[in-house]
């Protein structure tokens, strides 16, 4: 899983982001029946070695992890794409 904009506060290796990524990866694994063997965080991407019980569980896991990590790192919320407040 890779990010094209991983400098500064958007780095996956910053302390807050690193803890959150690890928590999201392992939290969703339990929920979707996926076993995580290894997680390697490289800052702008991370590698996973995992095993899923079902294809559907695997697909749902990937969808949930990527969306949650992207929202956390960018600060995006509904109606505010990159976490920046609109100035009207």
mmCIF file of C-alpha atoms in Angstrom:
data_model
loop_
_atom_site.group_PDB
_atom_site.id
_atom_site.type_symbol
_atom_site.label_atom_id
_atom_site.label_comp_id
_atom_site.label_asym_id
_atom_site.label_seq_id
_atom_site.Cartn_x
_atom_site.Cartn_y
_atom_site.Cartn_z
ATOM 1 C CA UNK A 1 0.000 0.000 0.000
ATOM 2 C CA UNK A 2 1.648 3.222 -1.149
ATOM 3 C CA UNK A 3 1.257 6.997 -0.848
ATOM 4 C CA UNK A 4 2.535 9.425 -3.462
ATOM 5 C CA UNK A 5 2.588 12.345 -0.973
ATOM 6 C CA UNK A 6 4.420 11.141 2.086
ATOM 7 C CA UNK A 7 6.441 14.116 3.178
ATOM 8 C CA UNK A 8 6.235 15.888 6.517
ATOM 9 C CA UNK A 9 2.982 15.389 8.406
ATOM 10 C CA UNK A 10 1.716 12.867 5.837
ATOM 11 C CA UNK A 11 4.584 10.453 6.442
ATOM 12 C CA UNK A 12 3.400 7.059 7.626
ATOM 13 C CA UNK A 13 6.492 6.906 9.852
ATOM 14 C CA UNK A 14 5.659 9.929 12.006
ATOM 15 C CA UNK A 15 5.020 8.689 15.553
ATOM 16 C CA UNK A 16 1.264 9.346 15.610
ATOM 17 C CA UNK A 17 0.699 7.979 12.109
ATOM 18 C CA UNK A 18 2.851 4.915 12.705
ATOM 19 C CA UNK A 19 0.871 3.934 15.816
ATOM 20 C CA UNK A 20 -2.410 4.544 14.019
ATOM 21 C CA UNK A 21 -1.377 2.479 10.966
ATOM 22 C CA UNK A 22 -0.354 -0.430 13.190
ATOM 23 C CA UNK A 23 -3.627 -0.215 15.129
ATOM 24 C CA UNK A 24 -5.770 -0.031 11.990
ATOM 25 C CA UNK A 25 -3.961 -2.946 10.294
ATOM 26 C CA UNK A 26 -4.342 -5.235 13.305
ATOM 27 C CA UNK A 27 -7.806 -4.016 14.335
ATOM 28 C CA UNK A 28 -9.409 -4.631 10.957
ATOM 29 C CA UNK A 29 -7.588 -7.974 10.694
ATOM 30 C CA UNK A 30 -9.521 -9.316 13.673
ATOM 31 C CA UNK A 31 -12.796 -7.981 12.301
ATOM 32 C CA UNK A 32 -12.370 -9.468 8.803
ATOM 33 C CA UNK A 33 -10.735 -12.804 9.601
ATOM 34 C CA UNK A 34 -7.260 -11.893 8.371
ATOM 35 C CA UNK A 35 -4.027 -12.915 10.064
ATOM 36 C CA UNK A 36 -1.172 -10.405 9.851
ATOM 37 C CA UNK A 37 2.240 -12.068 9.880
ATOM 38 C CA UNK A 38 4.376 -9.001 9.152
ATOM 39 C CA UNK A 39 3.952 -5.249 8.750
ATOM 40 C CA UNK A 40 6.818 -3.139 7.405
ATOM 41 C CA UNK A 41 6.257 0.626 7.366
ATOM 42 C CA UNK A 42 8.562 2.504 4.962
ATOM 43 C CA UNK A 43 7.149 6.020 5.379
ATOM 44 C CA UNK A 44 5.481 6.423 1.996
ATOM 45 C CA UNK A 45 4.221 2.846 1.795
ATOM 46 C CA UNK A 46 3.920 -0.278 3.856
ATOM 47 C CA UNK A 47 4.202 -3.963 3.153
ATOM 48 C CA UNK A 48 1.945 -6.629 4.595
ATOM 49 C CA UNK A 49 2.336 -10.376 4.823
ATOM 50 C CA UNK A 50 -1.053 -11.764 5.699
ATOM 51 C CA UNK A 51 -3.476 -14.623 5.226
ATOM 52 C CA UNK A 52 -7.222 -14.306 4.845
ATOM 53 C CA UNK A 53 -9.841 -16.936 5.546
ATOM 54 C CA UNK A 54 -12.049 -15.840 2.638
ATOM 55 C CA UNK A 55 -11.675 -13.755 -0.500
ATOM 56 C CA UNK A 56 -14.558 -11.534 0.607
ATOM 57 C CA UNK A 57 -12.915 -10.949 3.986
ATOM 58 C CA UNK A 58 -9.635 -10.063 2.270
ATOM 59 C CA UNK A 59 -11.297 -7.593 -0.092
ATOM 60 C CA UNK A 60 -13.223 -5.951 2.729
ATOM 61 C CA UNK A 61 -10.051 -5.787 4.832
ATOM 62 C CA UNK A 62 -8.048 -4.030 2.109
ATOM 63 C CA UNK A 63 -10.864 -1.591 1.429
ATOM 64 C CA UNK A 64 -11.251 -0.713 5.113
ATOM 65 C CA UNK A 65 -7.512 -0.400 5.869
ATOM 66 C CA UNK A 66 -6.660 1.779 2.873
ATOM 67 C CA UNK A 67 -9.605 4.125 3.404
ATOM 68 C CA UNK A 68 -9.041 4.464 7.146
ATOM 69 C CA UNK A 69 -5.285 5.066 6.864
ATOM 70 C CA UNK A 70 -5.799 7.632 4.085
ATOM 71 C CA UNK A 71 -8.421 9.515 6.109
ATOM 72 C CA UNK A 72 -6.250 9.485 9.233
ATOM 73 C CA UNK A 73 -3.052 10.683 7.543
ATOM 74 C CA UNK A 74 -4.641 13.393 5.401
ATOM 75 C CA UNK A 75 -7.192 14.519 7.973
ATOM 76 C CA UNK A 76 -9.925 14.187 5.353
ATOM 77 C CA UNK A 77 -13.506 14.273 6.535
ATOM 78 C CA UNK A 78 -16.802 14.213 4.734
ATOM 79 C CA UNK A 79 -17.071 17.422 2.691
ATOM 80 C CA UNK A 80 -13.478 18.473 3.488
ATOM 81 C CA UNK A 81 -11.207 16.357 1.235
ATOM 82 C CA UNK A 82 -7.772 17.026 2.770
ATOM 83 C CA UNK A 83 -8.698 18.179 6.232
ATOM 84 C CA UNK A 84 -8.335 21.881 5.424
ATOM 85 C CA UNK A 85 -11.180 24.130 6.435
ATOM 86 C CA UNK A 86 -12.884 25.956 3.641
ATOM 87 C CA UNK A 87 -12.532 29.723 3.680
ATOM 88 C CA UNK A 88 -15.639 31.413 2.325
#
